[in-house]
Amino acid sequence: MKPKGIPFFLLLLVPFFAKAQYVIRGKIFEAQSKEALPFVPVIIKGLNIGTQSDFDGNFVIKTSQLGDSLIASYVGYKRMARAINKNLQTQEINFPMSNEGGFALDEIVVDAGENPAHRIIRNAIKHKSHNNRNKLAAYEYETYNKIEFDLARIPKDMRNNKLLKPIAFVFDNVDSTFSGEKPSLPFFIIENLSQVYYKSNPLRKKEVVIASKITGVENESISQVMGDMYLNINIYDNNIIVFSKQLPSPLSENALFYYKFYLQDSVFENNQYLYHLSFKPKRTQELSFTGNIWIADTTWGVKRLEMSLPKEANLNFINTANIIQEFSYSDSTWFLSKDRLVIDFSPTKNTTGFYGRKTTSYKKFVANQAKDDAFYAFADKIEVSEDATKRSDAFWAENRHDSLTQRELKVFKMIDTIQSLPIYKTWVDIFYMIVSGYKEVNNFEIGPYTNLVSYNIVEGLRLRFGGRTSQLFSKWYELNGYVAYGIRDEKWKYALGFKTFLTKKPHRQIVGINFKSDNEILGQSTNGFSQDNAFASLFRTTPNIIFTRVSTTQAYYEREWFPGLTTRFTLVGRELTALNGGEYQYKKLDGTTAEQGSITNTEARINIRFAWKEKFVGEGFTRISIDTRYPIIQLNYAKSLQNVFKGQYDYHKAVMNVSHRIRITPILGYTDYVLAGGKIWGTLPYPLMELHGGNQTYISDNAAFNMMNYYEFVSDQYASVSLFHHFEGLFLNKIPLLRKLKWREVLSAKALWGSVNNKNKAALIFPETLSALDKGAYLEASAGIENIFKIFRVDAFWRFTYQMPRKIDNFGIKFGFQLAL
């Protein structure tokens, strides 16, 4: 027999004739935040062997040679070297890179002549329209979003807190399982699979949510706002809006005005040269980005992008915001293939806060195959498939663009476990009460808690109890109401309401009926505190407020035709009774004066509200608007119904309101304006006219004339303009001692023109405090500082016309509360 050991002997000789294959893999991440760093070059010292980290910060090097160490270097981060163990054929080397003491862009010196980076940027800007996918007549693609929110920077001693003992196991699990991740508590994670359609002429966009898996909150609208249409950042736009802040794109037409650019390197990849440029803001604390961009030669399109908000930026509650994008070239167009947005929220830099991460991938691009206009609908539309939230695990396993990591699988399980604990329900209840003003008790919500106790000159101490049914009671209808009692006037006030959805899809339709009998301040702006709000009681400038007892019955029907267009039809009857011992006076035909204790009126109203491309969060009766870049137009028409339900008057009323935010340039801030006008045809008493909204509190009100008193001016035709300009720290950021405070300047101006026609003047007798605007326009203006301690605003107001006898009364200081990024 032939010896069987020969083949084995030959195998033993193989290592002597073949070079050994070594594998080095690892991850590069930011040392403090533990967030992955993509596109970082990694090389073996002394050898021309290396690679760069991928989109997720991972890298793999396969080589037959080894050096002593592995080096990672990246603009803005400290160069880092790690030892290589030559005795291991496969090893893992991670790089926690620090941006403290790292290579700064200021250290680069450009010799006389043009900065070579400027030529590249100018070419990229010149070719923007060619490289922007929106140049195509139509396109569509599939997008996969994965979003997670964590409670971040949890102190080690927090796990010993009695309130957190029920979930102490979570902290142990995070520390032992999620190696390399910063200590955090996941509380919300979502996966979203959508098909997106775009057409350029006419401009239409539609997104269909195919599948949505939400853990941590139950709300279908989250599936919409977390989709591609809301969180998509286009580097080719001149300005990029992030959380309502406008920042210049590094490829803006005026990019060289906002940024300093530096050419770092050029590499040959996939048969093309890529230029690696770094950039940073030209001016400290200006709202702009810092980062790196890779631009392809010849096409001048963006291949990769990594940018973040600089630490000095005048922003609140955001410690870091990082955007990473990668593009692929297809059909002569650069399409976005991967996208990551990372935001770190917290009150201050090192305190416990929230950490959000959105990762998106794009596949199955189809170019220039437009569908019929009817397919895209009239406005930008997001549809959620009926079975989007009912997809099986098998469906997700087959259709995910990237499989879930072990960490993410455990996050899903962990959140499910936390939600089953009683302590979780307690936290949710407390948070809901702070945000909404209502305390949930089984199927009922008690509140608003700011209106439970108040004080005014008519009622004295006022006690109120009320609330509404919760969504646990019904998601289709709501009962609400309250009772209140004044200790001084010894009278009861009350309200009762009912509303229900007729349909939720494809159009929201709501009907409702309300009855209310309570004291009101006629003409008070809807933006101000209600008369029985505790803050209004504390901060009134005078106790002598004129109250009217108003009994109102109304029924309405509301329909949303598409997102942004809503109509509402209302039939309302009101009885107004003068308080404070007064009665309404008027002149008879014979010229004598008469009095009446109350006014009864019935109106039919129609309201049309149009806000192009406005979107909302929420499915219930109360929704939150995610704003719109277009003007919001409101039209109101009312016709009195004389002799219907005791209606006493015959008139027509038309009102129009236009509001809009104009973003001038990122450096100059933005301007909000409100235009309003109205006219009444007919003869009617002054309480039914336009009583212009004053403000007799120390709290500023943007919807009111802040230096005007209640019951001071009345009109039956009027026009007004309100302007508010926010400089976003343009001037204060230039002052070193104030720069760290991040205060922001704001100016406002308001003008009002109005009149009362001769018929009404002849028939009415105004109270001593009330008059028409017969001497021209009413004018007031203010200058203030906002963002004081991130939540306060202080304004100085001046009244320029219809001045008070005492000069001091034409000037006022008011403060306000606001939470803004």
Coordinates of C-alpha atoms in Angstrom, one line a residue, residues 99-321:
N99 CA -11.2 65.9 18.3
E100 CA -9.5 67.6 21.2
G101 CA -6.0 68.8 20.3
G102 CA -6.5 67.5 16.8
F103 CA -5.2 69.0 13.6
A104 CA -7.0 72.3 13.1
L105 CA -7.9 73.8 9.8
D106 CA -6.4 77.2 10.8
E107 CA -2.9 75.6 10.7
I108 CA -3.1 75.3 6.9
V109 CA -1.2 78.1 5.0
V110 CA -2.0 78.8 1.4
D111 CA 0.7 80.4 -0.6
A112 CA 0.1 83.5 -2.8
G113 CA -2.3 82.7 -5.7
E114 CA -5.7 81.1 -5.9
N115 CA -6.6 78.5 -3.3
P116 CA -6.8 75.3 -5.3
A117 CA -9.9 74.3 -3.3
H118 CA -11.8 77.3 -4.7
R119 CA -11.4 76.1 -8.3
I120 CA -12.9 72.7 -7.3
I121 CA -15.8 74.3 -5.4
R122 CA -16.6 76.7 -8.2
N123 CA -16.8 73.8 -10.7
A124 CA -19.0 71.9 -8.3
I125 CA -21.3 74.9 -8.0
K126 CA -21.3 75.4 -11.8
H127 CA -22.4 71.8 -12.3
K128 CA -25.0 71.7 -9.6
S129 CA -28.0 71.7 -11.9
H130 CA -26.5 68.8 -13.9
N131 CA -25.7 66.7 -10.9
N132 CA -28.8 67.3 -8.9
R133 CA -31.3 64.5 -9.3
N134 CA -34.1 67.0 -9.4
K135 CA -33.0 67.9 -12.9
L136 CA -34.7 64.7 -14.1
A137 CA -38.2 64.8 -15.6
A138 CA -39.1 62.0 -13.1
Y139 CA -37.6 59.4 -10.9
E140 CA -38.5 56.9 -8.2
Y141 CA -36.7 54.8 -5.7
E142 CA -37.1 52.6 -2.6
T143 CA -35.9 54.0 0.7
Y144 CA -35.3 52.3 4.0
N145 CA -35.2 54.4 7.2
K146 CA -34.0 53.2 10.6
I147 CA -34.3 55.7 13.5
E148 CA -33.5 55.3 17.1
F149 CA -33.8 57.6 20.1
D150 CA -31.9 57.0 23.3
L151 CA -31.6 58.6 26.7
A152 CA -28.0 59.5 26.6
R153 CA -25.1 60.2 29.1
I154 CA -26.7 58.3 32.0
P155 CA -24.6 58.8 35.1
K156 CA -23.4 55.6 36.8
D157 CA -24.9 56.6 40.1
M158 CA -28.3 56.9 38.4
R159 CA -28.8 53.1 38.4
N160 CA -28.9 53.3 42.2
N161 CA -31.8 55.8 42.1
K162 CA -34.9 54.4 43.7
L163 CA -37.1 55.6 40.8
L164 CA -34.9 53.6 38.3
K165 CA -34.5 50.4 40.3
P166 CA -37.3 48.7 38.3
I167 CA -35.2 49.0 35.2
A168 CA -31.7 48.6 36.7
F169 CA -31.3 45.5 34.6
V170 CA -31.3 47.7 31.5
F171 CA -28.1 49.5 32.4
D172 CA -26.3 46.2 33.1
N173 CA -27.4 44.9 29.7
V174 CA -26.3 48.1 27.9
D175 CA -22.9 48.0 29.5
S176 CA -22.2 44.3 28.9
T177 CA -23.8 43.9 25.4
F178 CA -23.3 47.1 23.5
S179 CA -19.6 47.2 23.6
G180 CA -18.2 50.4 22.2
E181 CA -21.5 52.3 22.6
K182 CA -21.9 55.1 25.0
P183 CA -24.2 54.4 28.1
S184 CA -27.7 55.0 26.8
L185 CA -31.2 53.8 27.3
P186 CA -33.1 53.2 24.1
F187 CA -36.8 54.2 24.3
F188 CA -37.8 54.5 20.7
I189 CA -36.9 52.8 17.5
I190 CA -38.5 52.7 14.1
E191 CA -38.0 51.0 10.7
N192 CA -39.7 52.5 7.6
L193 CA -39.8 51.1 4.1
S194 CA -41.2 53.5 1.4
Q195 CA -41.5 54.0 -2.3
V196 CA -40.8 57.6 -3.3
Y197 CA -42.0 59.2 -6.6
Y198 CA -40.9 62.5 -8.0
K199 CA -42.0 64.5 -11.1
S200 CA -40.5 67.9 -12.1
N201 CA -43.2 69.4 -14.3
P202 CA -45.5 70.1 -12.7
L203 CA -43.6 69.6 -9.5
R204 CA -45.0 66.7 -7.6
K205 CA -43.8 64.3 -4.9
K206 CA -45.4 61.3 -3.4
E207 CA -44.3 58.8 -0.8
V208 CA -46.0 55.5 -0.1
V209 CA -45.1 53.9 3.2
I210 CA -45.0 50.2 2.5
A211 CA -44.0 49.0 5.9
S212 CA -43.4 50.5 9.3
K213 CA -42.3 48.9 12.5
I214 CA -42.5 51.2 15.6
T215 CA -41.3 50.3 19.0
G216 CA -41.7 52.7 21.8
V217 CA -44.7 54.8 20.7
E218 CA -48.0 54.0 18.9
N219 CA -48.7 56.7 16.3
E220 CA -49.2 56.2 12.6
S221 CA -48.2 59.8 11.9
I222 CA -44.7 59.0 13.1
S223 CA -44.5 56.7 10.1
Q224 CA -45.1 59.7 7.9
V225 CA -42.8 62.3 9.5
M226 CA -39.9 59.8 9.8
G227 CA -40.1 59.1 6.1
D228 CA -37.9 60.3 3.3
M229 CA -39.9 63.5 2.5
Y230 CA -39.3 65.2 5.8
L231 CA -35.8 64.3 6.7
N232 CA -34.1 64.5 3.4
I233 CA -31.2 67.0 3.1
N234 CA -30.1 68.0 -0.5
I235 CA -26.5 69.2 -0.6
Y236 CA -27.3 70.9 -3.9
D237 CA -29.8 73.3 -2.4
N238 CA -28.4 76.8 -1.7
N239 CA -29.8 76.6 1.9
I240 CA -30.4 73.6 4.1
I241 CA -33.1 73.8 6.8
V242 CA -32.3 71.7 9.9
F243 CA -34.9 71.9 12.7
S244 CA -36.3 75.2 11.4
K245 CA -32.9 76.8 11.2
Q246 CA -31.5 77.8 7.8
L247 CA -27.9 77.1 7.1
P248 CA -25.9 77.7 3.9
S249 CA -24.9 74.6 1.9
P250 CA -21.2 74.1 1.2
L251 CA -22.3 74.1 -2.4
S252 CA -24.4 77.3 -2.1
E253 CA -24.0 79.9 -4.8
N254 CA -22.4 82.0 -2.1
A255 CA -20.4 79.2 -0.5
L256 CA -17.1 81.1 -0.7
F257 CA -18.7 83.9 1.3
Y258 CA -19.7 81.6 4.2
Y259 CA -16.9 79.0 4.2
K260 CA -13.2 78.5 4.1
F261 CA -12.2 75.6 1.9
Y262 CA -8.9 73.5 2.0
L263 CA -7.8 70.8 -0.4
Q264 CA -6.7 67.9 1.7
D265 CA -6.0 65.1 -0.8
S266 CA -6.9 63.5 -4.1
V267 CA -7.4 59.8 -4.6
F268 CA -8.1 57.5 -7.6
E269 CA -11.2 55.4 -7.0
N270 CA -13.4 53.4 -9.4
N271 CA -11.7 54.9 -12.5
Q272 CA -12.1 58.5 -11.4
Y273 CA -10.2 61.1 -9.3
L274 CA -11.9 62.3 -6.1
Y275 CA -10.8 65.6 -4.5
H276 CA -11.0 65.6 -0.7
L277 CA -11.8 69.1 0.6
S278 CA -12.4 70.2 4.2
F279 CA -14.4 73.3 5.1
K280 CA -15.4 75.4 8.1
P281 CA -17.3 78.7 8.8
K282 CA -15.6 81.9 8.0
R283 CA -17.1 83.6 11.1
T284 CA -17.4 82.3 14.7
Q285 CA -20.8 81.2 15.9
E286 CA -22.4 81.7 12.5
L287 CA -25.0 79.1 11.6
S288 CA -23.1 77.0 9.1
F289 CA -21.4 73.6 8.8
T290 CA -17.9 72.3 9.2
G291 CA -16.7 69.0 7.6
N292 CA -15.3 67.2 4.6
I293 CA -16.6 66.7 1.1
W294 CA -15.3 64.5 -1.7
I295 CA -15.9 65.8 -5.2
A296 CA -15.5 63.7 -8.4
D297 CA -13.3 65.1 -11.2
T298 CA -14.9 65.7 -14.7
T299 CA -18.5 65.4 -13.4
W300 CA -17.9 67.6 -10.4
G301 CA -20.5 65.8 -8.4
V302 CA -20.4 65.0 -4.7
K303 CA -19.3 61.4 -4.0
R304 CA -19.2 61.7 -0.2
L305 CA -20.1 64.2 2.4
E306 CA -19.5 64.4 6.2
M307 CA -20.4 67.6 8.0
S308 CA -21.6 68.8 11.3
L309 CA -22.6 71.9 13.2
P310 CA -19.6 73.6 14.8
K311 CA -19.5 73.6 18.6
E312 CA -19.6 77.4 18.6
A313 CA -22.8 77.7 16.6
N314 CA -25.6 79.7 18.2
L315 CA -28.0 76.8 18.8
N316 CA -29.8 75.6 21.8
F317 CA -30.1 72.0 23.2
I318 CA -28.0 70.5 20.3
N319 CA -24.6 69.4 21.4
T320 CA -23.7 67.8 18.0
A321 CA -25.5 67.4 14.7

